[in-house]
Short mmCIF file of C-alpha atoms and ligand atoms in Angstrom, two decimals:
data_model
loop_
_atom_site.label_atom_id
_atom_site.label_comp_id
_atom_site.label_asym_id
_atom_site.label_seq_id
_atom_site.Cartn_x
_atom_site.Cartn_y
_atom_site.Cartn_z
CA UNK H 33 103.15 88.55 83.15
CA UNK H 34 106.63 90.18 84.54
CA UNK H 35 108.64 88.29 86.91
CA UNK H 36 108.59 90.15 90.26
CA UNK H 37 111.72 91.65 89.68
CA UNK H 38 110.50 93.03 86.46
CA UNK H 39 107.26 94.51 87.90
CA UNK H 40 109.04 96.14 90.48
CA UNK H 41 111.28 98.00 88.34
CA UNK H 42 108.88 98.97 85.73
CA UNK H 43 106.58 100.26 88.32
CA UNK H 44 109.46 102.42 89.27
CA UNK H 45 110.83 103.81 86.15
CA UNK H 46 107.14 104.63 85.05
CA UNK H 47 106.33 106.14 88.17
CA UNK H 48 109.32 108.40 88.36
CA UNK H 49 108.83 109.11 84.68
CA UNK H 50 105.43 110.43 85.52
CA UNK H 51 105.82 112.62 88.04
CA UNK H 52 108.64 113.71 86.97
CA UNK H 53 109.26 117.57 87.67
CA UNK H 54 106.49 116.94 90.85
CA UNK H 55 107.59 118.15 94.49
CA UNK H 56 106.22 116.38 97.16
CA UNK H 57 104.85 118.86 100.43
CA UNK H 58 106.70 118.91 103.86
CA UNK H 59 110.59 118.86 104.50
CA UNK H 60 112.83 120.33 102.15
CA UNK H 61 110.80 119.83 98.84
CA UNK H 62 112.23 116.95 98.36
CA UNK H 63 111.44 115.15 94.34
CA UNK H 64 107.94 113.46 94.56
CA UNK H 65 109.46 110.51 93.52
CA UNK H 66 111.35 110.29 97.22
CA UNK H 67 108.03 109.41 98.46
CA UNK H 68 107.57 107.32 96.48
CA UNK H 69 110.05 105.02 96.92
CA UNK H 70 109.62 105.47 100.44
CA UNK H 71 105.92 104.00 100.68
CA UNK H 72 107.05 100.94 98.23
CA UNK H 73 110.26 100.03 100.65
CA UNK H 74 107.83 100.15 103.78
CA UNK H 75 105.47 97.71 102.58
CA UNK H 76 108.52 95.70 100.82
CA UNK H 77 110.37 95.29 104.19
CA UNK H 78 107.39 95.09 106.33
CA UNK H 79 106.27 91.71 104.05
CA UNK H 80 109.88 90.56 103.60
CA UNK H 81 109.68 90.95 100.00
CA UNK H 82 107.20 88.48 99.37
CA UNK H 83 104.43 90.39 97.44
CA UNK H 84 106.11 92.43 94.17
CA UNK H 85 102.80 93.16 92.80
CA UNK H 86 102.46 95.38 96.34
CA UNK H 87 105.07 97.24 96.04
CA UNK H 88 104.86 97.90 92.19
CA UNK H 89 101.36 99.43 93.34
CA UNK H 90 102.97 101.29 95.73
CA UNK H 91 105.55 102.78 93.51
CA UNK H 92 102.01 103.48 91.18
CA UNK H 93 100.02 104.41 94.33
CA UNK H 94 99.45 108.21 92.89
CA UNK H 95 99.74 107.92 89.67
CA UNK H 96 95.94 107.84 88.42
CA UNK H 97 95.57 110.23 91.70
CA UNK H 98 97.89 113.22 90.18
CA UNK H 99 99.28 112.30 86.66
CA UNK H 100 97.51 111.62 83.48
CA UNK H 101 97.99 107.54 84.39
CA UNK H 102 94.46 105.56 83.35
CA UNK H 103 93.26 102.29 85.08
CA UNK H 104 93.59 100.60 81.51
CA UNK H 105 97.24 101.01 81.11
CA UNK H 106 98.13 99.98 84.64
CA UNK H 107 95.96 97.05 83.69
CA UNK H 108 97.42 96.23 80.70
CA UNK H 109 101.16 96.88 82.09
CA UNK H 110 100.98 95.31 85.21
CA UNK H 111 98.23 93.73 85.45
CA UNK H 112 94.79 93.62 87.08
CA UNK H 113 95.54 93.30 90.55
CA UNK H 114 98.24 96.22 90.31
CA UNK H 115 95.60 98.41 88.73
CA UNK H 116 92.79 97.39 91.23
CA UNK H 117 94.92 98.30 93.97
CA UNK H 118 95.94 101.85 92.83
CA UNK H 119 92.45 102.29 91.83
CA UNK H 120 91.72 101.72 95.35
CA UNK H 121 93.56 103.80 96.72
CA UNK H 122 92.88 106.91 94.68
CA UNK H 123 90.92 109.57 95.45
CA UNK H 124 88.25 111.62 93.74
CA UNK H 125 90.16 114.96 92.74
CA UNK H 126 86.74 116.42 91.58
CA UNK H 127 85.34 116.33 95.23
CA UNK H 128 87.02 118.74 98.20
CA UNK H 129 89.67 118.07 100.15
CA UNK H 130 87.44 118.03 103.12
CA UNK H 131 85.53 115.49 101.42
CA UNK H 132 87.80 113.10 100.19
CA UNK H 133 89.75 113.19 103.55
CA UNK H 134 86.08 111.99 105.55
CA UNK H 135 85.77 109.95 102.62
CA UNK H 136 89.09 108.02 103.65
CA UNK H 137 88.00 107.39 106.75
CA UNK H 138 84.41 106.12 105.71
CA UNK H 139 85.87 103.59 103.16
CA UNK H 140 89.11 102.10 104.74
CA UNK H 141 87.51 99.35 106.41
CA UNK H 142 86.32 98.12 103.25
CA UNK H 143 89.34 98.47 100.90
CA UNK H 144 91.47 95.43 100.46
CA UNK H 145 94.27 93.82 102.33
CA UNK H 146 96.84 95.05 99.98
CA UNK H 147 95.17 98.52 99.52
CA UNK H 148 95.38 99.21 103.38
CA UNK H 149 98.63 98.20 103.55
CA UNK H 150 99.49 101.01 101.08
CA UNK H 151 97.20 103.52 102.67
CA UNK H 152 99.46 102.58 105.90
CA UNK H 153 102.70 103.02 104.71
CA UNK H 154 101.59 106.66 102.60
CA UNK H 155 100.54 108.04 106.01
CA UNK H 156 103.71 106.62 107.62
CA UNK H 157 105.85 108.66 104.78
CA UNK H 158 103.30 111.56 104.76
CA UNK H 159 104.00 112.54 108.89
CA UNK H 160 107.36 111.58 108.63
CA UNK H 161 107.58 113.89 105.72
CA UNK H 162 105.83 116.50 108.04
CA UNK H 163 108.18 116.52 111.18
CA UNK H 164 110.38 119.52 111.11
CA UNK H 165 113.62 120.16 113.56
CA UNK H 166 112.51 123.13 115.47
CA UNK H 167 108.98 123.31 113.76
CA UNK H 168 107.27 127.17 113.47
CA UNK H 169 103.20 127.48 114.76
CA UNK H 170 102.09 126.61 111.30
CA UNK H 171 103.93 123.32 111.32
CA UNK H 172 103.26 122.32 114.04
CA UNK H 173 99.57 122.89 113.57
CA UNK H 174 99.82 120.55 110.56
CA UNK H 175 101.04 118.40 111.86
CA UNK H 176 98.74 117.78 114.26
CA UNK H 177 95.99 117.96 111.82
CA UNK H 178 97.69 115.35 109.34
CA UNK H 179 98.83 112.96 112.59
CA UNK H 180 94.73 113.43 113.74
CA UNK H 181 93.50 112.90 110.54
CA UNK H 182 95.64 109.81 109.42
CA UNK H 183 94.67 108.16 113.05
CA UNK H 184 91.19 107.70 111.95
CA UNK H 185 92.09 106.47 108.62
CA UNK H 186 94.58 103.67 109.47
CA UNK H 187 92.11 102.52 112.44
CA UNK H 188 90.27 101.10 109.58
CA UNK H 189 93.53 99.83 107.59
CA UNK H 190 95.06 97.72 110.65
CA UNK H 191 95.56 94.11 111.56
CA UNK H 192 96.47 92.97 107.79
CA UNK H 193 100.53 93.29 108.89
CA UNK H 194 101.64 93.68 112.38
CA UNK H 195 105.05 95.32 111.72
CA UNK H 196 103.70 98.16 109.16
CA UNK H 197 100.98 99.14 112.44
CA UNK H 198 103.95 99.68 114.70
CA UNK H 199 105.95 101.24 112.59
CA UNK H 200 102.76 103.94 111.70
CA UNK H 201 102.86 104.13 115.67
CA UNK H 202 106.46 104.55 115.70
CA UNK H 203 106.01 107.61 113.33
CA UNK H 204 102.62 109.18 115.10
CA UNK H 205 105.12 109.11 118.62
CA UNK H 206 108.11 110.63 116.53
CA UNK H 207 105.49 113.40 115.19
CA UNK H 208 104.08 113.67 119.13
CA UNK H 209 107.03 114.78 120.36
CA UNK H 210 107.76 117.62 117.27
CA UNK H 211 104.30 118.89 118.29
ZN1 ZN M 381 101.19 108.98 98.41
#
């Protein structure tokens, strides 16, 4: 098993290999890999740095979601509890978008501690991501959709870490007043 450290930066270098070339949506098509590292400094700040095998799956979060990246080589990587998380937190690309997003909402009161956290922190990064300076109709529109939607999934995801619910809070006020 790799020391924390080691995790961490693996998880990294593998994500940002894998998605390399990827654009994440929102602001100023930023690399994919932004968000990324995002999501894994939320949750490593909002635990003080005390769980590496958190934020390694956070670095991994979408990787079996949008690359080629299979359970088994997370597993065998980083280990099973790396794997199991980003396995719980992908979706089903073979079902609609309508349908994975209810889906979302369905299942995050059953996902783990550690998987909630992450789904926190990706809808944290996802609105902030989404906030524009002067915003047109269509942002502002989804915005409002995103901020509506990612309400009813962290409503199942809260209570495992007290500083990662205010800070989604912080960011649903922040998008409030772009609306
Ligand atoms: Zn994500």
């Amino acid at each position: 098993m790799l020391s924390g450290l080691r995790l961490v930066s693996e998880a990294a270098q593998l994500a940002a290999h894998r998605h390399s070339g990827q654009q994440r949506k929102g602001r100023g098509d930023e690399p994919y890999v932004n968000h990324l590292a995002e999501v894994a400094n939320l949750l490593a700040v909002a635990t003080g740095g005390a769980d590496a095998e958190l934020v390694a799956a956070a670095w991994l979060h979408d990787t079996m979601e949008d690359t080629d990246t299979t359970k088994d080589e997370l597993t065998q990587r980083f280990g099973p509890r790396v794997a199991g998380l980003v396995e719980e937190v992908t979706d089903d690309m073979t079902l609609s978008k309508d349908e994975r997003r209810r889906l979302q909402v369905v299942e995050a009161p059953t996902k783990s501690g550690g998987a909630r956290l992450i789904k926190i922190a990706d809808k944290i990064s996802n609105i902030r991501a989404r906030i524009f300076f002067e915003p047109n109709l269509m942002q502002r529109v989804e915005l409002m959709d995103y901020v509506a939607w990612a309400e009813q999934v962290v409503a199942g995801c809260r209570g495992v870490n007290a500083a990662l619910d205010a800070m989604f809070d912080d960011a649903v006020t922040k998008a409030g007043s772009a609306m």
